């Protein structure tokens, strides 16, 4: 019994990681229609930021706390820069953004390799996050890893923050207005270019936060972005482009599906089966879980 | 315009190569090493980027140390060694491509390197076709011999079998197998299962993660639920980082369920973090702490060259030793010609940091002492058991009845 509960928790925690890596993309790809292949490299930038901070600050706990806002700003700034330099010229040609940002992603990977060396690096997790808490004691205890709980909390906080920003703030209203009808928003006095850049800043910043979370799970390296970017796009596409709600549901469903299949088969087989399930689902619902044709954005 | 000029230059360079080396690569004619000058070129073929770089960069460094030492003492047959370093990038087709380049374009006399069995399997036909020598410095799963490869790391009966003997002697009867999804762990686990069957041990489960994978929570759950006595870990590269982080998060420890690793040495311990690894076991033929004058000298020289905080490890030691073994073979053969070097190899010995090693000319493996070690909180590995004397290499496990069905 505890095995099943433990495995459910694992699924949820994999889902939380998926959600974090896909969340920023749900804004830039989902809402703004920019296929940003460099999103994974913004995640990498967040992870390396954590690494640099840990080198310069004593105490793994302090550096992790500091890394969250700093990584958000670093990756956000990179995103805003990318938007200003290249993407704003391409809003009418969404497919071209794929090629351009892919090139940028290769350049960022090489930059990371030059700055930090080709071998992957690791950070120390704070002592508090290396242990686990016992949920059910006894002979067959159910334990939850503290680092996974932290990531889950972080994912929930990020979703809530993004959702509230889109729903309640003037910026959120402007973003939604631009997404729904760019021309009408422009004539209503909204500076669409400024809205674009801010939205890109937030989406990329969220990638940085995901990067901080990933340092708790595995190593940091120049190619870590390419390892997660496909998963992030899958979550967005299956959830329905532009649908935050869809991304959240799909991330957790895929996480649980992956962990259940991994438990009953093997890691590689599970990956194949998840992909097959996704393909089958998209045959049935090409528009994703939530359809585009709705006024609701969040 | 510039691109055109570059393309033209590349074309000219290519056809120039073709003139002397038959760059088409279709000929089986051996490419002679270029030894016309004062130097002899050798190839260093290691992953300097990607998931395996964590391990392989140290091997490259240690090869360079041996080459520097040999050059300082006069070189080989009066020629200085000139290393040509290539990056295999943790990608097996790249390894094969770079091997071809080293042999045919650089015309190296021998090549040192590779780590994963997948990379070795990828370059094996290249070395065989070109009749050029590879010195392979890492423990592996055995069941292989090639006339053009010298295996200076352990084969199965010098590492995995002693590790299993040790577990058995410690009363660990139920084991769980975790490995990366490629040739070494799959073959090693086949051997472990055959051993277990013949020795009254039970294998409770067997799990593989793709090389480079960093999601180990499910595997940790499965291992935990199995209530095994010990885990036999054949994960390679930095997947180990994610695995041991998750292992600790799941509440598993070296006391409750020890892990024996065959691919984590001092360098990996340092970067994974000893807080995750303290108390866990490893099986190798050499540790930085191995006693002996040759090792004291090696450790001192390595740290002087690369930094006092840099540890030395088994594959680094085997790589270092391999350059000296090649030198001894060349000097005995009085030639750089691979065929003559091979013919001279039997019985070559070297007072290596791990102790005296001897080349077995028949299998082109070497006699090595097996050692089990425990990882300390300081990141160093302390020996808890050794085989007492160098073990004769037996890559096909012919000396073991239980291994008869393996191939």
XYZ file of C-alpha atoms in Angstrom:
705
model
C 0.000 0.000 0.000
C 2.716 2.437 1.007
C 4.495 1.493 -2.203
C 1.518 2.697 -4.216
C 1.227 5.893 -2.193
C 4.967 6.490 -2.478
C 4.767 5.953 -6.203
C 1.825 8.364 -6.499
C 3.931 10.953 -4.721
C 6.792 10.265 -7.115
C 4.415 10.795 -10.016
C 3.214 14.068 -8.580
C 6.787 15.182 -7.993
C 7.797 14.312 -11.579
C 4.705 16.287 -12.606
C 5.887 19.235 -10.530
C 9.235 19.228 -12.326
C 7.457 19.013 -15.706
C 5.146 21.829 -14.714
C 8.000 24.072 -13.643
C 9.904 23.571 -16.882
C 6.739 24.068 -18.964
C 5.265 26.998 -17.061
C 7.380 29.749 -18.582
C 6.889 28.190 -21.975
C 3.115 28.295 -21.517
C 3.426 32.055 -21.492
C 5.907 32.541 -24.356
C 4.698 29.731 -26.604
C 1.156 29.330 -25.390
C 0.173 32.943 -25.130
C 2.570 34.713 -27.448
C 2.932 31.999 -30.067
C 6.733 32.163 -30.056
C 8.349 28.748 -30.469
C 11.253 29.442 -28.164
C 13.786 26.638 -28.518
C 16.130 28.569 -26.229
C 13.740 28.095 -23.320
C 15.780 25.094 -22.173
C 18.897 27.238 -22.128
C 17.142 29.767 -19.912
C 16.528 26.845 -17.548
C 20.240 26.054 -17.808
C 21.051 29.709 -17.042
C 18.986 29.448 -13.865
C 20.811 26.282 -12.841
C 24.246 27.788 -13.450
C 23.172 30.887 -11.517
C 22.523 28.617 -8.537
C 25.946 27.068 -9.024
C 27.714 30.427 -9.177
C 25.859 31.715 -6.124
C 26.754 28.596 -4.190
C 30.419 29.114 -5.041
C 30.351 32.689 -3.806
C 27.940 32.437 -0.871
C 28.628 30.195 2.085
C 25.764 27.964 3.075
C 23.761 25.861 0.641
C 20.454 27.021 2.159
C 21.167 30.733 1.809
C 22.420 30.357 -1.741
C 19.309 28.418 -2.764
C 17.003 31.092 -1.347
C 19.006 33.856 -3.007
C 19.177 31.883 -6.254
C 15.410 31.858 -6.768
C 14.942 35.610 -7.366
C 18.390 36.051 -8.936
C 17.840 33.197 -11.411
C 14.435 34.690 -12.255
C 16.086 38.023 -13.043
C 19.047 36.536 -14.942
C 16.950 34.286 -17.170
C 14.272 36.971 -17.478
C 16.857 39.481 -18.637
C 18.236 36.989 -21.153
C 14.707 36.426 -22.419
C 13.933 40.127 -22.681
C 17.210 40.656 -24.524
C 16.385 37.848 -26.957
C 12.951 39.333 -27.510
C 14.351 42.811 -28.147
C 17.171 41.642 -30.409
C 15.391 39.051 -32.526
C 11.927 37.868 -31.684
C 10.086 41.211 -31.980
C 11.005 41.169 -35.661
C 9.354 37.785 -36.082
C 5.900 38.001 -34.473
C 4.258 37.630 -37.858
C 6.401 34.605 -38.734
C 6.007 32.220 -35.779
C 7.675 29.295 -37.565
C 10.820 31.335 -38.107
C 11.101 31.877 -34.376
C 11.820 28.156 -34.124
C 14.933 28.366 -36.269
C 16.164 31.621 -34.798
C 15.781 30.543 -31.193
C 17.285 27.157 -31.972
C 20.397 28.941 -33.205
C 20.390 31.045 -30.069
C 20.094 27.912 -27.943
C 23.193 26.411 -29.583
C 25.086 29.635 -28.961
C 24.034 29.738 -25.330
C 25.129 26.119 -24.870
C 28.548 26.930 -26.263
C 28.738 30.023 -24.093
C 28.022 27.911 -21.021
C 30.665 25.423 -22.127
C 33.211 28.208 -22.474
C 32.315 29.792 -19.152
C 31.895 26.739 -16.942
C 33.708 23.984 -18.839
C 32.231 21.067 -20.708
C 31.905 18.634 -17.777
C 28.695 18.878 -15.821
C 28.807 20.399 -12.346
C 26.741 19.816 -9.206
C 25.462 21.893 -6.340
C 25.077 20.823 -2.754
C 21.503 20.757 -1.558
C 20.872 22.360 1.846
C 20.907 19.706 4.598
C 17.230 20.353 5.218
C 16.403 19.233 1.678
C 18.526 16.070 1.553
C 16.397 14.095 4.013
C 12.783 13.002 4.005
C 9.742 13.156 6.229
C 7.856 10.105 7.373
C 4.179 10.322 6.497
C 3.205 6.842 7.669
C 5.523 5.114 10.106
C 5.742 1.435 10.962
C 7.470 -1.506 9.291
C 6.777 -0.278 5.812
C 7.130 3.473 6.167
C 5.909 5.984 3.613
C 8.397 8.801 3.242
C 8.391 11.918 1.089
C 11.696 13.382 -0.022
C 12.100 16.939 1.245
C 13.634 18.142 -2.016
C 10.619 16.840 -3.935
C 8.217 18.542 -1.535
C 10.153 21.762 -2.021
C 9.884 21.468 -5.811
C 6.178 20.721 -5.545
C 5.698 23.794 -3.356
C 7.720 25.873 -5.770
C 5.647 24.685 -8.748
C 2.387 25.470 -6.968
C 3.657 28.904 -5.921
C 4.796 29.668 -9.477
C 1.449 28.617 -10.988
C -0.487 30.679 -8.475
C 1.738 33.698 -9.012
C 1.491 33.482 -12.803
C -2.228 32.871 -12.731
C -2.869 35.806 -10.386
C -0.655 38.044 -12.492
C -2.584 37.196 -15.632
C -5.988 37.498 -13.983
C -5.732 40.384 -11.610
C -2.986 42.810 -12.550
C -3.159 45.542 -15.175
C -0.164 43.881 -16.859
C -2.066 40.596 -16.998
C -5.064 42.280 -18.580
C -2.812 43.916 -21.151
C -1.107 40.588 -21.955
C -4.485 38.939 -22.463
C -5.689 41.823 -24.587
C -2.629 41.629 -26.828
C -2.991 37.875 -27.211
C -6.663 38.123 -28.121
C -6.387 40.949 -30.567
C -3.100 42.672 -31.100
C -4.393 45.476 -33.339
C -7.345 46.340 -31.156
C -5.083 46.390 -28.111
C -2.705 48.712 -29.895
C -5.438 51.181 -30.861
C -6.749 51.074 -27.303
C -3.481 52.656 -26.242
C -1.584 49.556 -25.077
C 2.078 49.508 -26.041
C 2.102 46.004 -27.451
C 5.853 45.895 -27.853
C 6.351 46.678 -24.170
C 3.762 44.062 -23.211
C 5.516 41.503 -25.400
C 8.843 42.155 -23.763
C 7.438 42.017 -20.243
C 5.627 38.782 -20.972
C 8.809 37.322 -22.388
C 10.710 38.492 -19.328
C 8.291 36.688 -17.020
C 8.180 33.504 -19.095
C 11.955 33.309 -19.321
C 12.330 34.187 -15.650
C 10.111 31.230 -14.758
C 12.521 29.050 -16.748
C 15.282 30.331 -14.477
C 13.279 29.287 -11.418
C 12.840 25.832 -12.967
C 16.611 25.701 -13.395
C 17.096 26.314 -9.677
C 14.713 23.437 -8.925
C 16.517 21.078 -11.301
C 19.798 21.541 -9.415
C 18.145 19.678 -6.526
C 17.484 16.662 -8.738
C 20.528 16.176 -10.948
C 23.690 17.589 -12.451
C 24.041 20.940 -14.218
C 25.500 20.957 -17.708
C 25.488 22.844 -20.992
C 23.043 20.372 -22.585
C 20.583 20.094 -19.699
C 18.207 22.410 -21.542
C 17.908 20.135 -24.561
C 17.059 17.260 -22.224
C 13.971 19.015 -20.862
C 12.746 21.186 -23.724
C 10.892 18.369 -25.493
C 9.018 17.458 -22.319
C 8.103 21.104 -21.862
C 6.677 21.401 -25.378
C 4.776 18.128 -24.946
C 3.102 19.439 -21.823
C 2.040 22.648 -23.557
C 0.823 20.996 -26.765
C -1.103 18.246 -25.000
C -2.560 20.728 -22.521
C -3.809 22.985 -25.256
C -1.801 25.940 -26.482
C -2.382 29.023 -24.402
C -4.074 27.124 -21.619
C -2.403 27.373 -18.245
C -5.032 25.063 -16.756
C -4.301 22.464 -19.432
C -0.563 22.595 -18.770
C -1.069 22.069 -15.047
C -3.344 19.064 -15.508
C -1.235 17.485 -18.235
C 2.030 17.920 -16.315
C 0.663 15.990 -13.357
C -1.080 13.377 -15.493
C 2.091 12.730 -17.483
C 4.146 12.645 -14.279
C 1.898 10.054 -12.672
C 1.609 8.069 -15.919
C 5.388 8.065 -16.322
C 5.998 6.917 -12.754
C 3.323 4.201 -12.850
C 4.673 2.856 -16.138
C 8.248 3.077 -14.879
C 7.283 1.088 -11.837
C 5.567 -1.659 -13.770
C 7.997 -1.747 -16.726
C 11.351 -0.006 -17.129
C 12.400 3.599 -17.538
C 13.005 3.306 -21.281
C 9.795 1.396 -21.975
C 7.855 3.915 -19.892
C 9.223 6.795 -21.966
C 8.115 5.056 -25.167
C 4.669 4.250 -23.786
C 4.144 7.836 -22.626
C 5.051 9.099 -26.089
C 2.687 6.595 -27.700
C -0.071 7.723 -25.352
C 0.592 11.343 -26.290
C 0.496 10.602 -30.007
C -2.750 8.673 -29.580
C -4.243 11.501 -27.557
C -3.282 14.098 -30.149
C -4.852 11.968 -32.891
C -8.070 12.142 -30.947
C -7.749 15.766 -29.858
C -5.235 17.601 -32.052
C -6.027 20.886 -30.323
C -4.974 19.521 -26.938
C -6.864 19.012 -23.739
C -8.362 22.496 -23.768
C -9.336 24.045 -27.020
C -8.032 27.322 -28.321
C -11.476 28.608 -29.106
C -12.312 30.047 -25.789
C -12.199 33.444 -24.281
C -10.753 32.120 -21.088
C -7.013 32.423 -20.895
C -6.223 31.219 -17.422
C 33.103 34.504 -50.675
C 34.940 33.635 -47.480
C 32.846 30.502 -47.177
C 33.788 29.546 -50.708
C 37.470 29.998 -49.941
C 37.122 27.902 -46.785
C 35.352 25.144 -48.691
C 38.060 25.197 -51.329
C 40.773 25.018 -48.677
C 38.981 22.081 -47.039
C 38.757 20.343 -50.390
C 42.457 20.839 -51.064
C 43.296 19.592 -47.570
C 41.110 16.554 -48.086
C 42.632 15.627 -51.396
C 46.101 16.148 -49.921
C 45.224 13.658 -47.208
C 43.890 11.353 -49.810
C 47.217 11.296 -51.540
C 49.032 9.800 -48.612
C 46.372 8.035 -46.578
C 43.649 6.977 -48.964
C 41.050 9.092 -47.161
C 38.247 7.162 -48.777
C 38.671 4.720 -45.923
C 37.790 1.756 -48.068
C 41.260 0.250 -48.178
C 42.264 -2.367 -45.630
C 45.891 -1.427 -46.068
C 47.352 -0.396 -42.714
C 48.293 3.248 -42.361
C 51.823 3.473 -41.121
C 52.393 5.751 -38.164
C 54.255 8.888 -39.046
C 57.587 8.557 -37.233
C 59.763 10.405 -39.707
C 60.484 13.374 -37.418
C 61.811 13.730 -33.879
C 58.426 12.931 -32.451
C 55.953 10.091 -32.483
C 52.289 11.018 -32.412
C 49.816 9.224 -30.182
C 46.063 9.796 -30.018
C 44.142 10.620 -26.831
C 40.478 9.841 -27.406
C 38.248 10.853 -24.492
C 34.893 12.541 -23.901
C 35.769 16.094 -22.993
C 32.109 17.122 -23.095
C 28.751 15.536 -22.391
C 27.593 13.163 -19.704
C 30.844 11.162 -19.560
C 33.182 14.155 -19.340
C 32.958 14.068 -15.533
C 34.996 10.847 -15.723
C 36.941 10.965 -18.948
C 38.626 14.352 -18.614
C 40.615 12.960 -15.687
C 41.772 10.042 -17.827
C 43.012 12.440 -20.476
C 44.866 14.459 -17.808
C 46.512 11.362 -16.459
C 47.566 10.192 -19.946
C 49.196 13.589 -20.446
C 51.048 13.209 -17.151
C 52.531 9.883 -18.236
C 53.488 11.343 -21.617
C 55.187 14.343 -19.960
C 57.130 12.052 -17.639
C 58.271 9.834 -20.484
C 59.253 12.839 -22.590
C 61.216 14.294 -19.669
C 63.182 11.071 -19.393
C 64.081 10.919 -23.081
C 60.947 9.698 -24.840
C 60.414 6.384 -26.597
C 63.120 4.990 -28.894
C 64.690 8.453 -28.826
C 61.511 10.193 -29.979
C 59.375 12.580 -27.953
C 55.700 11.642 -27.694
C 53.349 14.177 -29.257
C 49.777 13.727 -27.991
C 46.850 14.601 -30.268
C 43.729 15.007 -28.134
C 40.272 14.447 -29.591
C 36.849 14.892 -27.958
C 34.528 11.902 -28.315
C 31.750 14.063 -26.805
C 30.041 11.125 -25.032
C 28.689 10.134 -28.416
C 29.676 6.762 -29.886
C 29.579 7.616 -33.613
C 31.785 10.618 -32.819
C 34.265 8.274 -31.151
C 34.455 6.158 -34.297
C 34.895 9.238 -36.477
C 37.646 10.678 -34.297
C 39.426 7.321 -34.116
C 39.462 7.192 -37.898
C 40.794 10.749 -37.993
C 43.582 10.006 -35.499
C 44.710 6.926 -37.373
C 44.406 8.118 -40.946
C 45.030 11.857 -40.806
C 47.279 12.248 -37.779
C 48.887 8.848 -38.357
C 49.301 8.124 -34.673
C 51.391 5.162 -33.492
C 48.810 4.197 -30.863
C 45.643 5.616 -29.317
C 44.763 5.767 -25.624
C 41.255 6.282 -24.324
C 37.521 5.487 -24.460
C 35.540 4.805 -21.294
C 32.092 3.373 -21.933
C 31.842 -0.035 -23.529
C 29.587 1.521 -26.125
C 32.383 3.834 -27.231
C 34.863 0.949 -27.259
C 32.503 -1.201 -29.328
C 32.082 1.731 -31.721
C 35.808 2.210 -32.309
C 36.798 -1.484 -32.250
C 36.135 -2.095 -35.964
C 37.992 1.109 -36.840
C 41.139 -0.011 -35.028
C 40.844 -3.541 -36.412
C 40.324 -2.401 -39.970
C 43.237 0.006 -39.843
C 45.411 -2.387 -37.827
C 46.162 0.299 -35.280
C 46.414 -0.087 -31.486
C 43.991 1.136 -28.820
C 44.878 1.092 -25.119
C 41.616 0.962 -23.165
C 41.935 2.014 -19.514
C 38.583 1.203 -17.914
C 37.112 -1.827 -16.198
C 34.505 -3.444 -18.409
C 32.125 -6.381 -18.755
C 34.577 -8.833 -20.365
C 33.542 -11.278 -23.093
C 35.733 -9.489 -25.615
C 39.190 -9.758 -27.108
C 40.602 -7.858 -30.018
C 44.074 -8.168 -31.504
C 44.237 -4.389 -31.753
C 43.050 -3.486 -28.251
C 45.039 -3.709 -25.017
C 42.699 -3.795 -22.025
C 44.491 -2.212 -19.065
C 41.419 -1.875 -16.854
C 39.888 -4.838 -15.063
C 37.929 -7.531 -16.803
C 35.025 -9.282 -15.052
C 37.024 -11.751 -12.962
C 39.213 -8.936 -11.641
C 36.387 -6.684 -10.456
C 32.778 -7.869 -10.644
C 33.390 -11.437 -9.497
C 35.526 -10.323 -6.527
C 32.834 -7.766 -5.624
C 30.208 -10.516 -5.629
C 32.511 -12.787 -3.604
C 32.826 -9.973 -1.091
C 29.055 -9.441 -0.839
C 28.594 -13.179 -0.382
C 31.198 -13.305 2.371
C 29.381 -10.427 4.090
C 26.161 -12.443 4.041
C 24.377 -10.235 1.478
C 22.118 -12.732 -0.243
C 19.409 -10.553 -1.816
C 20.675 -8.007 -4.295
C 19.117 -5.395 -6.563
C 20.720 -4.348 -9.845
C 20.692 -0.748 -11.074
C 22.518 0.298 -14.227
C 22.690 2.565 -17.232
C 20.887 1.226 -20.273
C 23.713 0.127 -22.537
C 26.141 -2.696 -23.138
C 28.294 -2.711 -19.971
C 25.553 -2.858 -17.314
C 23.388 -5.257 -19.329
C 26.249 -7.711 -19.863
C 27.595 -7.268 -16.334
C 24.128 -7.957 -14.901
C 23.817 -11.093 -17.014
C 27.027 -12.294 -15.411
C 25.871 -11.244 -11.948
C 22.623 -13.172 -12.366
C 24.524 -16.289 -13.458
C 26.825 -15.911 -10.457
C 23.892 -15.372 -8.101
C 22.124 -18.482 -9.351
C 25.196 -20.632 -8.749
C 25.974 -19.099 -5.349
C 22.614 -19.104 -3.603
C 21.979 -15.395 -4.020
C 18.706 -13.868 -5.219
C 18.411 -10.994 -7.661
C 15.273 -9.138 -6.572
C 15.123 -6.680 -9.417
C 16.970 -5.144 -12.289
C 16.493 -1.588 -13.488
C 18.107 0.444 -16.225
C 18.017 4.176 -16.837
C 19.047 5.796 -20.113
C 22.646 7.074 -20.050
C 22.514 10.661 -18.831
C 19.113 10.173 -17.203
C 18.522 12.259 -14.088
C 15.120 11.032 -12.912
C 15.641 8.267 -10.355
C 12.754 8.618 -7.922
C 10.885 5.562 -9.217
C 13.998 3.390 -9.244
C 14.792 4.496 -5.678
C 11.219 3.571 -4.665
C 11.521 0.153 -6.284
C 14.870 -0.511 -4.640
C 13.488 0.557 -1.274
C 10.366 -1.585 -1.595
C 12.433 -4.640 -2.565
C 14.092 -4.740 0.873
C 17.284 -6.062 -0.702
C 20.467 -6.627 1.308
C 22.580 -4.669 -1.142
C 22.465 -2.837 -4.472
C 24.897 -3.556 -7.303
C 25.314 -0.279 -9.172
C 26.543 -0.190 -12.769
C 25.353 3.348 -13.554
C 27.838 5.377 -15.548
C 28.638 9.059 -15.592
C 26.654 11.711 -13.820
C 23.441 9.693 -13.613
C 25.111 8.633 -10.374
C 24.635 12.166 -9.052
C 20.871 11.964 -9.459
C 20.749 8.346 -8.275
C 22.588 8.902 -5.000
C 20.692 12.125 -4.270
C 17.447 10.210 -4.685
C 18.818 7.230 -2.724
C 19.484 9.426 0.255
C 16.156 11.238 -0.132
C 14.384 7.878 -0.022
C 15.962 7.319 3.374
C 18.280 4.536 2.226
C 21.781 4.482 3.734
C 25.025 2.546 3.509
C 24.052 0.729 6.695
C 20.479 -0.123 5.773
C 21.240 -1.098 2.165
C 24.833 -0.706 0.945
C 25.496 0.045 -2.715
C 28.494 -1.516 -4.472
C 29.512 0.648 -7.412
C 31.895 -0.391 -10.150
C 32.035 2.906 -11.996
C 32.430 5.516 -9.256
C 35.973 6.414 -8.319
C 37.536 9.271 -6.362
C 36.855 11.906 -9.036
C 33.154 11.057 -9.170
C 32.938 10.881 -5.370
C 34.310 14.390 -5.222
C 31.755 15.821 -7.612
C 28.748 13.812 -6.398
C 29.552 14.845 -2.841
C 30.781 12.539 -0.083
C 27.717 13.413 2.008
C 25.704 11.272 -0.408
C 28.260 8.487 -0.676
C 29.982 8.049 2.683
C 29.972 4.420 3.747
C 29.112 3.012 0.313
C 31.305 0.377 -1.331
C 33.267 0.377 -4.563
C 35.120 -2.359 -6.439
C 38.305 -1.402 -8.287
C 41.956 -2.361 -8.609
C 43.395 0.907 -7.360
C 42.546 3.701 -4.919
C 44.347 6.932 -4.227
C 45.077 5.460 -0.793
C 46.665 2.255 -2.175
C 49.992 1.715 -0.426
C 53.299 1.664 -2.309
C 56.137 3.884 -3.465
C 54.984 3.926 -7.097
C 51.601 5.253 -6.021
C 53.063 7.898 -3.708
C 55.066 9.171 -6.663
C 52.049 9.059 -9.022
C 49.699 10.873 -6.640
C 52.318 13.516 -5.893
C 53.088 14.118 -9.565
C 49.407 14.284 -10.509
C 48.561 16.783 -7.788
C 51.620 18.881 -8.615
C 50.469 19.087 -12.245
C 46.697 19.471 -11.849
C 46.106 20.830 -8.332
C 46.281 19.580 -4.770
C 42.515 19.065 -4.576
C 42.472 16.667 -7.538
C 42.087 13.017 -6.591
C 43.499 10.071 -8.525
C 41.314 7.122 -9.488
C 41.457 3.618 -10.946
C 40.818 4.466 -14.624
C 43.332 7.316 -14.342
C 45.888 4.920 -12.941
C 45.171 2.329 -15.637
C 45.521 5.042 -18.299
C 48.804 6.255 -16.823
C 50.070 2.681 -16.670
C 48.967 1.983 -20.246
C 51.335 4.605 -21.674
C 54.268 3.038 -19.807
C 53.245 -0.440 -20.952
C 53.122 0.767 -24.559
C 56.582 2.330 -24.123
C 57.969 -0.938 -22.749
C 56.408 -2.915 -25.621
C 57.777 -0.517 -28.240
C 61.233 -0.669 -26.704
C 61.167 -4.450 -26.593
C 59.957 -4.573 -30.205
C 62.378 -1.798 -31.210
C 59.608 -0.575 -33.496
C 56.375 1.419 -33.488
C 54.790 -1.053 -35.879
C 51.560 -2.318 -34.246
C 52.158 -5.930 -35.276
C 55.670 -5.963 -33.801
C 54.463 -4.167 -30.671
C 51.742 -6.779 -30.187
C 54.185 -9.619 -30.696
C 56.447 -8.149 -28.026
C 53.671 -7.600 -25.482
C 53.553 -10.920 -23.637
C 55.129 -10.766 -20.204
C 55.803 -7.011 -20.228
C 55.647 -5.796 -16.637
C 55.451 -2.383 -15.038
C 55.704 -1.318 -11.433
C 52.390 0.540 -11.554
C 50.812 2.641 -8.788
C 48.384 -0.270 -8.177
C 51.327 -2.677 -7.798
C 53.123 -4.808 -10.326
C 51.109 -5.479 -13.486
C 51.956 -7.968 -16.222
C 50.629 -8.140 -19.761
C 49.012 -11.409 -20.755
C 49.949 -11.552 -24.441
C 47.311 -14.111 -25.312
C 44.299 -12.057 -24.236
C 46.003 -8.608 -24.295
C 44.594 -7.959 -20.831
C 46.749 -7.497 -17.733
C 47.164 -9.199 -14.357
C 45.583 -6.962 -11.710
C 44.902 -7.068 -7.972
C 41.198 -6.738 -7.047
C 40.304 -4.329 -4.240
C 37.050 -3.489 -2.443
C 36.912 -0.075 -0.816
C 34.612 1.951 1.393
C 34.012 5.646 0.650
C 34.921 7.883 3.565
C 33.478 11.239 4.618
C 36.677 12.836 3.301
C 35.840 11.580 -0.210
C 38.731 9.114 -0.266
C 38.218 5.385 -0.580
C 39.781 3.056 1.992
C 40.488 -0.511 1.057
C 38.527 -3.075 3.075
C 39.600 -6.174 1.156
C 42.049 -7.196 -1.569
C 42.833 -10.332 -3.523
C 46.399 -10.454 -2.182
C 48.002 -11.001 -5.564
C 47.403 -10.010 -9.172
C 44.616 -12.093 -10.744
C 45.129 -13.588 -14.194
C 42.692 -11.967 -16.647
C 39.879 -14.266 -17.768
C 37.707 -12.126 -20.074
C 35.483 -15.004 -21.136
C 35.175 -16.369 -17.574
C 36.389 -19.770 -18.766
C 37.507 -20.591 -15.240
C 33.960 -20.433 -13.844
C 31.370 -23.151 -14.372
C 28.425 -20.817 -13.825
C 29.568 -18.633 -16.695
C 29.410 -21.403 -19.297
C 26.134 -20.188 -20.820
C 27.298 -16.595 -21.281
C 28.601 -15.219 -24.507
